[in-house]
Short mmCIF file of C-alpha atoms in Angstrom, two decimals:
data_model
loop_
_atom_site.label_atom_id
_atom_site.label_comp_id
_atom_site.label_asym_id
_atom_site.label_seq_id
_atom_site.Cartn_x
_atom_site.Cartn_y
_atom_site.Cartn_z
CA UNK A 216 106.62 93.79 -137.46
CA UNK A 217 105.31 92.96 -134.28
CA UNK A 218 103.17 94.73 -132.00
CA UNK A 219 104.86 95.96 -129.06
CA UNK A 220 102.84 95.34 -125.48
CA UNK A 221 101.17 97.70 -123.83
CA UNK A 222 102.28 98.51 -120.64
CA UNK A 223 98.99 98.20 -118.23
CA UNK A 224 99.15 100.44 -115.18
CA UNK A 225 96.51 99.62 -113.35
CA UNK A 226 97.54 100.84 -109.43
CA UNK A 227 94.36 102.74 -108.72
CA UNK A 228 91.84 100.05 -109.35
CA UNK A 229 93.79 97.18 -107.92
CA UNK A 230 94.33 99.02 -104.81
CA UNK A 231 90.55 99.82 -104.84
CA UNK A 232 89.64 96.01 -105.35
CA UNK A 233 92.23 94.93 -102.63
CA UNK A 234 90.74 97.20 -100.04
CA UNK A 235 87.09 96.47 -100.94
CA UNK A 236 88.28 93.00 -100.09
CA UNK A 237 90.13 93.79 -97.05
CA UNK A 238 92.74 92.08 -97.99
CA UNK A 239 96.68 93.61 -96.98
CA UNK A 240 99.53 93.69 -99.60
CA UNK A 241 101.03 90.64 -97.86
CA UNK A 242 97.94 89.16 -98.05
CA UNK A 243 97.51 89.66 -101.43
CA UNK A 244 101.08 89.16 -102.74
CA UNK A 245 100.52 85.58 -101.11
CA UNK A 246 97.99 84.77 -103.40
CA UNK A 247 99.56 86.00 -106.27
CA UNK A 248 102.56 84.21 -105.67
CA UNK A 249 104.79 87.82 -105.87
CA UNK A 250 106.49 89.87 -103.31
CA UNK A 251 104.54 92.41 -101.17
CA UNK A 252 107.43 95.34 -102.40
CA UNK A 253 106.48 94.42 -106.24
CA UNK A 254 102.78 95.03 -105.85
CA UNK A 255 103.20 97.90 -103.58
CA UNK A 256 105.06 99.30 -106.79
CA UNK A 257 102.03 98.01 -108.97
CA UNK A 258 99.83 99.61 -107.05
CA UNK A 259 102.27 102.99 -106.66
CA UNK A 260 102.42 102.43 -110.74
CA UNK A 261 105.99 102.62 -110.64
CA UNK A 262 105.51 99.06 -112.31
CA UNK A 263 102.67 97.68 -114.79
CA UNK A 264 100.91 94.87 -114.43
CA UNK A 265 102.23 91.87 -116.51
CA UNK A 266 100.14 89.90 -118.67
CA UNK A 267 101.21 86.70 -116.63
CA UNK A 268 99.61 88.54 -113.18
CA UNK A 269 96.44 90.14 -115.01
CA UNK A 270 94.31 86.59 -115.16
CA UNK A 271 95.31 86.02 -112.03
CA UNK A 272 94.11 89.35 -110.36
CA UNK A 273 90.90 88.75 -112.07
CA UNK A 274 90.58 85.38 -110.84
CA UNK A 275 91.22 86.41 -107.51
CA UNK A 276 88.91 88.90 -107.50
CA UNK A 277 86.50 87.68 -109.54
CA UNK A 278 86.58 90.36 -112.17
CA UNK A 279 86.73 90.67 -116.15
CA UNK A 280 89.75 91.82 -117.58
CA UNK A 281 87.96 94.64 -119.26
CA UNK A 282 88.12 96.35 -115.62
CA UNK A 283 92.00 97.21 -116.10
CA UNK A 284 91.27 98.19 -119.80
CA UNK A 285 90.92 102.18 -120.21
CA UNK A 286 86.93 102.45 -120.74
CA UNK A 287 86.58 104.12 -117.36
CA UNK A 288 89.22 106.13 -118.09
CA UNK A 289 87.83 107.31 -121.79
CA UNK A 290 84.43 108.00 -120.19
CA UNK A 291 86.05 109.97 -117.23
CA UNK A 292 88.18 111.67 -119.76
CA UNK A 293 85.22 113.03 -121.98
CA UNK A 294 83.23 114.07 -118.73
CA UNK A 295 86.22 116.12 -117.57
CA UNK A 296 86.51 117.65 -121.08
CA UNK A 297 83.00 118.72 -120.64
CA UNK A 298 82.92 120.16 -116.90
CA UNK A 299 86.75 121.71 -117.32
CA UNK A 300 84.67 123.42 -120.87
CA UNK A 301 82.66 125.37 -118.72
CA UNK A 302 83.80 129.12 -118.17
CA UNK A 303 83.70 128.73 -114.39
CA UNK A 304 87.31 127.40 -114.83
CA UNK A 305 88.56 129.44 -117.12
CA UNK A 306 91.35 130.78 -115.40
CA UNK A 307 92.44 127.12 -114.49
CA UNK A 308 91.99 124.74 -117.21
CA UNK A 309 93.93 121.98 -117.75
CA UNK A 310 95.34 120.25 -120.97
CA UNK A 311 94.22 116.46 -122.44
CA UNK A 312 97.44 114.99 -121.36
CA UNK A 313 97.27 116.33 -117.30
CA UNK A 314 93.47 114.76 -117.38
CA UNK A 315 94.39 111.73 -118.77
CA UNK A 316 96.90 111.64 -115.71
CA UNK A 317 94.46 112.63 -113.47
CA UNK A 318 92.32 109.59 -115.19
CA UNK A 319 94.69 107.41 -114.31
CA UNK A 320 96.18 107.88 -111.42
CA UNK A 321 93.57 109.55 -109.50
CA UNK A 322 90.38 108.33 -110.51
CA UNK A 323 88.89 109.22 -107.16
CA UNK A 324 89.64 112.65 -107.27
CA UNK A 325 88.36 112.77 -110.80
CA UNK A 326 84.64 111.13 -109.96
CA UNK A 327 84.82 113.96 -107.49
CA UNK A 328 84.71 116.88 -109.62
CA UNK A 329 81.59 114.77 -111.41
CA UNK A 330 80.16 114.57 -108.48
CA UNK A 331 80.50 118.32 -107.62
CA UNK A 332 80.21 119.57 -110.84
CA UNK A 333 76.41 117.59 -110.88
CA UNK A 334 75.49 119.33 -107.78
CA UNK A 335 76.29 123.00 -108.95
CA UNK A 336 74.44 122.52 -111.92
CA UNK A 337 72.10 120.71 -110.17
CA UNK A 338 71.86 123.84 -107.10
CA UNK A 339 72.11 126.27 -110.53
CA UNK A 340 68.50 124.42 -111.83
CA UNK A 341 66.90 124.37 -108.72
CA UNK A 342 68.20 127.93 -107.98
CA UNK A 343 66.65 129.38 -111.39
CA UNK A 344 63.34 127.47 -110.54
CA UNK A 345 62.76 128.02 -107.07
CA UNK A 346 64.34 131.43 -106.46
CA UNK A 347 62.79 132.00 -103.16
CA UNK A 348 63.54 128.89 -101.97
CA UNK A 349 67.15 127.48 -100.52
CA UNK A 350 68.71 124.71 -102.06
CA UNK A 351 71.63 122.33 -101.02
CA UNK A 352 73.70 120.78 -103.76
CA UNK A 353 74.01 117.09 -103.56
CA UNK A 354 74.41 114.68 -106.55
CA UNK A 355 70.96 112.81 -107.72
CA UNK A 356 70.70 109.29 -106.27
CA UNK A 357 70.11 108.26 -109.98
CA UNK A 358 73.26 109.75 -111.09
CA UNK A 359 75.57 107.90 -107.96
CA UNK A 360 73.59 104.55 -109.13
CA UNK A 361 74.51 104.79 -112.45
CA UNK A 362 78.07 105.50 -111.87
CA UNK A 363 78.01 102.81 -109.17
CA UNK A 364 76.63 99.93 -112.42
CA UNK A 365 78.85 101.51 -114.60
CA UNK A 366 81.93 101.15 -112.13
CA UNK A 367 80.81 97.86 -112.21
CA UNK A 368 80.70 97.36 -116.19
CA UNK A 369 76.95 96.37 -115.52
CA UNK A 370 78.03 92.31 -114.50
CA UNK A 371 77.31 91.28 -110.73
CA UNK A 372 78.10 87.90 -110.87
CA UNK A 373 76.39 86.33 -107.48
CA UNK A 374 73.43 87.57 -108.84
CA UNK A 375 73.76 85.94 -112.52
CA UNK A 376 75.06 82.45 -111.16
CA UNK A 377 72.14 82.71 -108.49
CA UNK A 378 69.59 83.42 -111.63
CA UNK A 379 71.20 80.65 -114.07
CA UNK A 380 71.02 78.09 -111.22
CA UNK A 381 67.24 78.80 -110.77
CA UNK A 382 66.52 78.61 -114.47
CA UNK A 383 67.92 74.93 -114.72
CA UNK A 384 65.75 74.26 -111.34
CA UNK A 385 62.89 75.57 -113.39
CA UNK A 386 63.73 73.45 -116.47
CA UNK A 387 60.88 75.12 -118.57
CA UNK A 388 59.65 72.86 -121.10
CA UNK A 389 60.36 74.64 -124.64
CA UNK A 390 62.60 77.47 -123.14
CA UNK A 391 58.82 78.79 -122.03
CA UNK A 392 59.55 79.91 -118.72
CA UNK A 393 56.01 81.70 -117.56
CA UNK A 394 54.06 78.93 -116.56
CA UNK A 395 56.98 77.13 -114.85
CA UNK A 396 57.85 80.39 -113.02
CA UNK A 397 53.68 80.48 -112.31
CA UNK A 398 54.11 77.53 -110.73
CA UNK A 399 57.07 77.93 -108.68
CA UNK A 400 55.86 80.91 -106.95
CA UNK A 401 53.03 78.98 -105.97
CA UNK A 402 54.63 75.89 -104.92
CA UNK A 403 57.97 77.36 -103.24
CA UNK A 404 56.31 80.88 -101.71
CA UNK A 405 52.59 79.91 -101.09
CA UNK A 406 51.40 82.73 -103.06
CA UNK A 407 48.18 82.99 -105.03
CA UNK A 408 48.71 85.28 -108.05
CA UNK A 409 45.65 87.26 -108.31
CA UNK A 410 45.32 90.03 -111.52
CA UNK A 411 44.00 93.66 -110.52
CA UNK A 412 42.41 95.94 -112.86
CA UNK A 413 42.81 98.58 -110.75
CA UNK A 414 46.38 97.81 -110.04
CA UNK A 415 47.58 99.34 -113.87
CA UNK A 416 45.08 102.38 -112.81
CA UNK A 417 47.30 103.72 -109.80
CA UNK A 418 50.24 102.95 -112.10
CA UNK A 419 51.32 100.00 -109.85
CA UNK A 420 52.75 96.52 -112.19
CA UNK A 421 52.54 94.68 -108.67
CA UNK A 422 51.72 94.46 -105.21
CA UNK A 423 52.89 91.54 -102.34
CA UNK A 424 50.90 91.01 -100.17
CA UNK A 425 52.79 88.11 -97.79
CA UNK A 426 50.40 88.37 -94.65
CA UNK A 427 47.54 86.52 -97.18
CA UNK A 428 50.09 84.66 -99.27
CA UNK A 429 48.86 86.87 -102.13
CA UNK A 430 50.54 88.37 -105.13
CA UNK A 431 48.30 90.73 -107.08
CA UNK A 432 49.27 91.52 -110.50
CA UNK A 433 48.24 94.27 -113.27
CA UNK A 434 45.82 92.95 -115.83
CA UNK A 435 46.66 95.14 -118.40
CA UNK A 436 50.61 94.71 -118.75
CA UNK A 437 52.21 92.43 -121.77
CA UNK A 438 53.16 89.24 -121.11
CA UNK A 439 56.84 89.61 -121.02
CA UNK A 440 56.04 92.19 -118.52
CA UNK A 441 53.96 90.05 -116.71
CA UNK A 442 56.91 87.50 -116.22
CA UNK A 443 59.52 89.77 -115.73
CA UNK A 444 56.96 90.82 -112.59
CA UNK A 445 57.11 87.60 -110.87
CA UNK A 446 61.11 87.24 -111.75
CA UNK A 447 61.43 90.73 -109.38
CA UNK A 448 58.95 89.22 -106.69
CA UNK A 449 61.30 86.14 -106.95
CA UNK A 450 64.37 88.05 -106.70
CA UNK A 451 63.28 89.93 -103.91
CA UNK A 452 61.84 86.64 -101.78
CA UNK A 453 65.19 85.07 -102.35
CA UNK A 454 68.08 87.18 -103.22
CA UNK A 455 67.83 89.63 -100.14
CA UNK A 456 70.84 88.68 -98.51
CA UNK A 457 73.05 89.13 -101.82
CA UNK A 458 72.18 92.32 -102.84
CA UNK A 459 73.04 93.32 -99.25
CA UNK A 460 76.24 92.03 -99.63
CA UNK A 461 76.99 93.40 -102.85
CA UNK A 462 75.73 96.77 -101.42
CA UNK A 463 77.85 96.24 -98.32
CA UNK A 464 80.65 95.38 -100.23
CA UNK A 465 80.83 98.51 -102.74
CA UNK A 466 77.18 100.15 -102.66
CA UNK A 467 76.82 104.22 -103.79
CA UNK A 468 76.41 106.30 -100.32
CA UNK A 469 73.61 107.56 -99.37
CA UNK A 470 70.26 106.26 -98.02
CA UNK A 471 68.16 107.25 -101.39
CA UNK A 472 71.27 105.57 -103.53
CA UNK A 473 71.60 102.55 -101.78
CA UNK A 474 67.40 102.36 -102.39
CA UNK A 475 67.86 103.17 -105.85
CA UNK A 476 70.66 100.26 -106.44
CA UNK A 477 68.80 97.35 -104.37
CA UNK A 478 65.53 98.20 -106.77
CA UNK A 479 68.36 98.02 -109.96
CA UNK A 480 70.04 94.69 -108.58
CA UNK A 481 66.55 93.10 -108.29
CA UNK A 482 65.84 94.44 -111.47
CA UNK A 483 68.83 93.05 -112.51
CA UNK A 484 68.61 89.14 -111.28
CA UNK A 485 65.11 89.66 -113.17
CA UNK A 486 66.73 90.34 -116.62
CA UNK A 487 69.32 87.16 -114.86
CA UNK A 488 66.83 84.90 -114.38
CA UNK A 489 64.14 85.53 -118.03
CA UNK A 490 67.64 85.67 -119.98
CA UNK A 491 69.93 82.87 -118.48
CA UNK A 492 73.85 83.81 -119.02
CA UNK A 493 75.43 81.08 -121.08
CA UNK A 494 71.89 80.04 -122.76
CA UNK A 495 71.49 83.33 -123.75
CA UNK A 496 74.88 84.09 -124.92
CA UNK A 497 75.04 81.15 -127.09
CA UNK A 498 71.66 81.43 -128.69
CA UNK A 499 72.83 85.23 -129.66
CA UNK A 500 76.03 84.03 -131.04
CA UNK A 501 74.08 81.38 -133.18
CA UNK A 502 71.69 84.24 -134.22
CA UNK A 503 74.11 86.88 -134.94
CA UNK A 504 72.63 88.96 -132.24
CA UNK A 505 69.00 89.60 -134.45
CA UNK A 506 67.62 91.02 -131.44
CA UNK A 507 63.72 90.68 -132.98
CA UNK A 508 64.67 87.07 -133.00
CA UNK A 509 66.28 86.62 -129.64
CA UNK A 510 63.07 88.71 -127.92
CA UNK A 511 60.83 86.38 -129.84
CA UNK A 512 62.73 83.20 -128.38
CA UNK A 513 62.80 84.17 -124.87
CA UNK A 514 59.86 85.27 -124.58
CA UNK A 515 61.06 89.12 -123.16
CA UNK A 516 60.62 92.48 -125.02
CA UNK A 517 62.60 94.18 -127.15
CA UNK A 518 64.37 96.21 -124.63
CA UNK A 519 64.72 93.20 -122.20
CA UNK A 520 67.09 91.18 -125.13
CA UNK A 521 68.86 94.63 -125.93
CA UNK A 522 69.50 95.44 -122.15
CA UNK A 523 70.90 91.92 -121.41
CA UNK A 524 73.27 91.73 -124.66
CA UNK A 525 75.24 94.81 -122.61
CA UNK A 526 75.55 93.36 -119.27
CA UNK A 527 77.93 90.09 -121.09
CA UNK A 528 81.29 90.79 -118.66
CA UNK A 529 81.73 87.54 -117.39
CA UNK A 530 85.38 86.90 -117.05
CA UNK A 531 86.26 84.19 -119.54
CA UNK A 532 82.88 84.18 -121.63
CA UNK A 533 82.52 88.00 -122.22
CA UNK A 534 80.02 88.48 -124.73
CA UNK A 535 80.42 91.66 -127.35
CA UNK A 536 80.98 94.93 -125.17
CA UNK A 537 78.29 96.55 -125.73
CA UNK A 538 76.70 99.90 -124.95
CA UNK A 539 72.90 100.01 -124.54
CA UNK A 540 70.81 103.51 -123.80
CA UNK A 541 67.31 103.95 -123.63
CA UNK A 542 65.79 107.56 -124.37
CA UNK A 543 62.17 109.70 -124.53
CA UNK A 544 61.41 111.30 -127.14
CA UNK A 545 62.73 114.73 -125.62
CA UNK A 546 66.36 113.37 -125.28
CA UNK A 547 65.92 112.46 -122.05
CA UNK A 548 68.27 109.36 -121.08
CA UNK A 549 66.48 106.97 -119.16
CA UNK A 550 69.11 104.24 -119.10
CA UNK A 551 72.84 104.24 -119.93
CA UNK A 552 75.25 101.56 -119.71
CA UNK A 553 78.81 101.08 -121.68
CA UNK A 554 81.38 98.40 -121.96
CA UNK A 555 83.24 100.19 -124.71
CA UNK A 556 84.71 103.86 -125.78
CA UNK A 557 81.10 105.14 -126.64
CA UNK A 558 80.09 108.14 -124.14
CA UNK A 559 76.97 110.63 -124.31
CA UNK A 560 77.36 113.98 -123.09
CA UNK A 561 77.07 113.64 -119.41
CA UNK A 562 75.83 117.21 -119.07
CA UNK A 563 73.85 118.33 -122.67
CA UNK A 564 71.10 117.05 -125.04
CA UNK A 565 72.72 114.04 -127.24
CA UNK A 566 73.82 114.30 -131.10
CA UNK A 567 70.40 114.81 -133.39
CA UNK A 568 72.19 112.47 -135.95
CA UNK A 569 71.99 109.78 -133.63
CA UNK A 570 69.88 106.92 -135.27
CA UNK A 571 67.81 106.74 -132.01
CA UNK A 572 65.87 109.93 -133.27
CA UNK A 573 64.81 108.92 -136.38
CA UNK A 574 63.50 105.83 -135.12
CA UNK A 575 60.91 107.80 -133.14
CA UNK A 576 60.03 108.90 -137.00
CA UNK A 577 59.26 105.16 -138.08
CA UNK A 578 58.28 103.45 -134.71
CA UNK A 579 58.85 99.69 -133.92
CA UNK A 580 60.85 99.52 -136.84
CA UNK A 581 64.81 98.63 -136.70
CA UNK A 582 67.07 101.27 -137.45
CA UNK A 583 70.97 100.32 -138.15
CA UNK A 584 73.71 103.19 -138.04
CA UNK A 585 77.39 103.47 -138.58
CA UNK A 586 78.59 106.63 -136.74
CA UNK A 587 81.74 108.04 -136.05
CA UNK A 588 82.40 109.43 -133.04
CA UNK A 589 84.73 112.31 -132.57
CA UNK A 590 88.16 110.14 -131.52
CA UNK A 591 87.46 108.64 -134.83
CA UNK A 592 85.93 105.47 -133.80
CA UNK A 593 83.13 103.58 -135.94
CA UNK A 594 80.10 102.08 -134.08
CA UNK A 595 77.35 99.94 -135.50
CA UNK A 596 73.79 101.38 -133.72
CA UNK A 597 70.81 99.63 -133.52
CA UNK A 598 68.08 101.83 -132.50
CA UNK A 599 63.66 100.97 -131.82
CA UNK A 600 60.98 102.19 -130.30
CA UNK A 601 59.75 100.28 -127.16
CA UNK A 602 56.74 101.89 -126.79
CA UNK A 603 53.17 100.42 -125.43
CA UNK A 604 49.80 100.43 -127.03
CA UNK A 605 47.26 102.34 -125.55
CA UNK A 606 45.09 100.39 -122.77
CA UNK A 607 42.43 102.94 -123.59
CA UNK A 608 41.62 106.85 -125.48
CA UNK A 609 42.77 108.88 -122.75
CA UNK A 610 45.88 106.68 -122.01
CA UNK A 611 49.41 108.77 -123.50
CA UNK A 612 51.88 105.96 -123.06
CA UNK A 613 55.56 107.21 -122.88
CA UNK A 614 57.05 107.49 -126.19
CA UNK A 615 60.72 105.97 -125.98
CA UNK A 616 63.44 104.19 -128.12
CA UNK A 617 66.36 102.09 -127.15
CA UNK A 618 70.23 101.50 -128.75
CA UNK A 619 72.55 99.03 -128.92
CA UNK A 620 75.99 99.77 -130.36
CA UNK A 621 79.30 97.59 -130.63
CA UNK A 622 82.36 98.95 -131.99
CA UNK A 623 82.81 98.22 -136.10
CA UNK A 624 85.39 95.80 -135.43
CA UNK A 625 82.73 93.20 -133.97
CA UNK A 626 80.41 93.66 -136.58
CA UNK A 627 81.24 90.54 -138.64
CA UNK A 628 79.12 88.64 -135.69
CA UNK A 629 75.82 90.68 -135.94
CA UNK A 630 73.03 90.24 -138.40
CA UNK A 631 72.88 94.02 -138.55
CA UNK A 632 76.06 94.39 -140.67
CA UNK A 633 74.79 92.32 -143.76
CA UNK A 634 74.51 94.78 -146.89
CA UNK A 635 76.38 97.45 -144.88
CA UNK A 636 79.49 97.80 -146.79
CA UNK A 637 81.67 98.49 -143.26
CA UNK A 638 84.72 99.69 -145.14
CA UNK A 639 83.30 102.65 -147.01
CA UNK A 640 84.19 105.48 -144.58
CA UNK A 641 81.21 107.57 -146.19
CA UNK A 642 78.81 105.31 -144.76
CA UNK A 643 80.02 106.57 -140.87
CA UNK A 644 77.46 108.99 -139.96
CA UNK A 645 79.73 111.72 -138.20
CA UNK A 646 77.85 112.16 -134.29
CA UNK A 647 79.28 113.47 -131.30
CA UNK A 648 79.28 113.26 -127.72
CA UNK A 649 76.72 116.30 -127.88
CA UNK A 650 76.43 119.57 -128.60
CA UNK A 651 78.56 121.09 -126.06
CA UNK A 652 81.40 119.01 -125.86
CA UNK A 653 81.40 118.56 -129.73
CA UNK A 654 84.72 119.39 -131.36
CA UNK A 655 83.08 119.58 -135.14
CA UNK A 656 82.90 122.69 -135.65
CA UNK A 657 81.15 122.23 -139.21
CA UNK A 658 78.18 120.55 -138.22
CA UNK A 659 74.99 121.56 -139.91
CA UNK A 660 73.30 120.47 -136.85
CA UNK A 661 75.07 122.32 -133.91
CA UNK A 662 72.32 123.91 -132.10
CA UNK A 663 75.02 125.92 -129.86
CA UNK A 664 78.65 126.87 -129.92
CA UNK A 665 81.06 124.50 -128.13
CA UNK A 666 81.16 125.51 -124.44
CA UNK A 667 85.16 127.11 -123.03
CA UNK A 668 85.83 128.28 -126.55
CA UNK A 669 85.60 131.62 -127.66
CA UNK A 670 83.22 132.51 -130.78
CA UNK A 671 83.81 134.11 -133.81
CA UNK A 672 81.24 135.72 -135.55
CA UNK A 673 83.40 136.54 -138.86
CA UNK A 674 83.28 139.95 -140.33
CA UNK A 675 84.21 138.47 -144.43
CA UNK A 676 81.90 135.02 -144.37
CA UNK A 677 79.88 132.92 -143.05
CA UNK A 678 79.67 129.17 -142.12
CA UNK A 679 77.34 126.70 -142.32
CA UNK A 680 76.39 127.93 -138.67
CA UNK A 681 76.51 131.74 -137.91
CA UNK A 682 79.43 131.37 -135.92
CA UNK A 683 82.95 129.97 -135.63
CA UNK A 684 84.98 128.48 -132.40
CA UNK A 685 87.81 130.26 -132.25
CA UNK A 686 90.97 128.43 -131.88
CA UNK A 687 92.69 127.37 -128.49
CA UNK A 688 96.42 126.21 -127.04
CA UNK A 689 93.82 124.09 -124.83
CA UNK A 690 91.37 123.03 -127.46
CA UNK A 691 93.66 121.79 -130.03
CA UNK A 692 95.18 119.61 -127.42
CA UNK A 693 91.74 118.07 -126.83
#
């Protein structure tokens, strides 16, 4: 039997792309070759988008097609489950099917309420802290950047074609980029790289210093840290005037965001430039993605290789969507990016079961998970530690561990899947989103009840937990 189409209705974000453009319906009906009345009712959804009109949207706009699939939607889905969970809206809580609507066809309005909801729990923290002192809500800069990437899918193209046009400049001899990269900062930007001892000491990697052409570098950082260094001083000699127009262009508000992003996007034509798009993808496709050998290759750490395997979104050479996040030992997420269904609690601790934990218990080694997630899908994890040696006895280096996960269905193409038997459902770990947004309610591991449902105790037995969640008309829905 064949599979019937699915109907893609896509209004929101194509309006959003046509007026970050600036670019009328007329306009933009031209270009597809369609009348400005059918994609007013595209973007109205009172039509889909046809498969025949989807590559051409995202050649016009330069954007994967994973941007009209419903990852955004998912994630905004689960983080609405969580706020709406909360017993502040109690009285007014909506069922799965009117936020999925409100997913769709207001996605606006939906980042919104995230963005609220961060800055009452974030006034609520401050509050309990600093009771004597006033507060005003506002959402972290850290939390609008992070959105803004993730809105995104992690992939800024300018950026990545300005990087891979560099590296073939370069031409390193043996893929060893370092001394080639030495020598072009030298040669193109005048600069004398000079390593500082006391640079590491103030906790500073780098300093520019353009008045006398100097670039001072730590002495004590790794090598792959040392060359991702001079890719940032690089980026931010040459690719200025791009990030501004990416910032112009769609940028997070707010003078502390907009800081935050430019640092990410040079961060990011770094990662661009040590890890070349198309070189890169090929050599992991060749290696089945065996991360220790891809770091080992390139010439970049651990997290470096994992990092760039999630940022693949190129439209017509997407790599594996990936989701990478990098945490401290306290749960803590540092870094979160996702180009599938997989979604940490955006407002609790993450799942103990998680294979990132236990690789804090055997550190530097690889540790490979299957996990289920709650809507039943099966991941493959791949967690490490990415922690630094000492530099001396009083040094306390931060303890921290990266993942990389890819939905079970891709695992035939990484090395991580050999002598996994993928089929065997009892080899899926069961993990949530968290705590309290988790739906199991027979976890041995639940540290506290599910937050918006009631709890009960139970008078004739017990559980595996000393309490139940009592049943809802809303909860079963979700």
């Amino acid at each position: 039997m064949t599979k019937p189409a699915i109907k893609l209705f896509v209004g929101s974000r194509l309006n959003t792309l046509r007026q970050q453009s600036g670019l009328t319906q007329a306009v933009l009906a031209q270009k597809l070759g369609i009348s400005a009345s059918y994609l007013n009712q595209i973007e109205r959804d009172q039509r889909p988008l046809p498969d025949r009109l989807l590559e051409e949207v995202c050649r016009v706009f330069s954007v994967n097609p994973a941007y009209f699939s419903d990852v955004e939607e998912v994630r905004l889905v689960q983080a609405l489950r969580e706020i709406l969970a909360d017993p502040l809206f109690d009285a007014a809580r909506p069922n799965f099917t009117e936020m999925l609507s409100a997913a769709q066809k207001a996605p606006a309005l939906g980042h919104a309420v995230m963005q609220l909801y961060s800055a009452y729990r974030n006034a609520q923290e401050h509050a309990a802290s600093l009771a004597d002192m006033p507060t005003q809500p506002v959402l972290e800069p850290y939390e609008a950047v992070g959105d803004w990437v993730q809105t995104n899918h992690n992939y800024f193209h300018a950026l990545d074609s300005a990087a891979e046009a560099l590296y073939a400049k370069l031409s390193p001899k043996e893929g060893w980029l370092h001394p080639a990269l030495i020598q072009y900062v030298q040669d193109e930007h005048n600069l004398k790289i000079v390593t500082d001892h006391a640079l590491e000491q103030r906790g500073v990697r780098w300093k520019l210093e353009q008045k006398s052409h100097t670039l001072f570098l730590s002495q004590d950082v790794l090598a792959e840290d040392s060359l991702f260094c001079l890719a940032q001083v690089v980026g931010q000699l040459e690719q200025g005037a791009v990030m501004d127009r990416i910032l112009r262009r769609s940028g997070p508000k707010g003078e502390n965001a907009r800081a935050l992003a430019r640092l990410y996007l040079g961060n990011y034509f770094a990662g661009a430039l040590l890890l070349p798009y198309e070189l890169y993808r090929n050599a992991a496709l060749e290696m089945q993605h065996d991360i220790d050998r891809l770091h080992r290759r390139f010439g970049v750490s651990f997290e470096q290789a994992c990092h760039r395997l999630s940022t693949f979104q190129r439209p017509g050479s997407e790599g594996i969507p990936f989701y990478f996040m990098k945490l401290d030992i306290a749960g803590n997420i540092l870094k979160s990016f996702s180009a599938n269904h997989f979604m940490q609690s955006r407002f609790g601790g993450p799942c103990p079961l998680w294979n990132i934990f236990r690789a804090f218990t055997t550190p530097g080694q690889v540790q490979v998970q299957l996990s289920r997630m709650t809507d039943d899908v099966v991941y493959l994890n791949v967690a490490r530690t990415v922690r630094h040696s000492s530099m001396s006895y009083f040094d306390r280096p931060r303890q921290v561990a990266v993942v990389l996960g890819c939905d079970i269905r891709h695992a035939g193409r990484m090395i991580y899947a050999a002598g996994l038997d993928v089929a065997d459902q009892r080899n899926a770990v069961p993990i949530g989103p968290g705590c309290r947004a988790c739906s199991r309610d027979d976890c041995r591991h639940r540290s506290l009840p599910v937050s918006g449902r009631g709890i009960d105790a139970g008078s004739e037995e017990r559980g595996v937990v000393p309490y139940r969640a009592a049943r809802s008309t809303y909860n079963q829905a979700i």
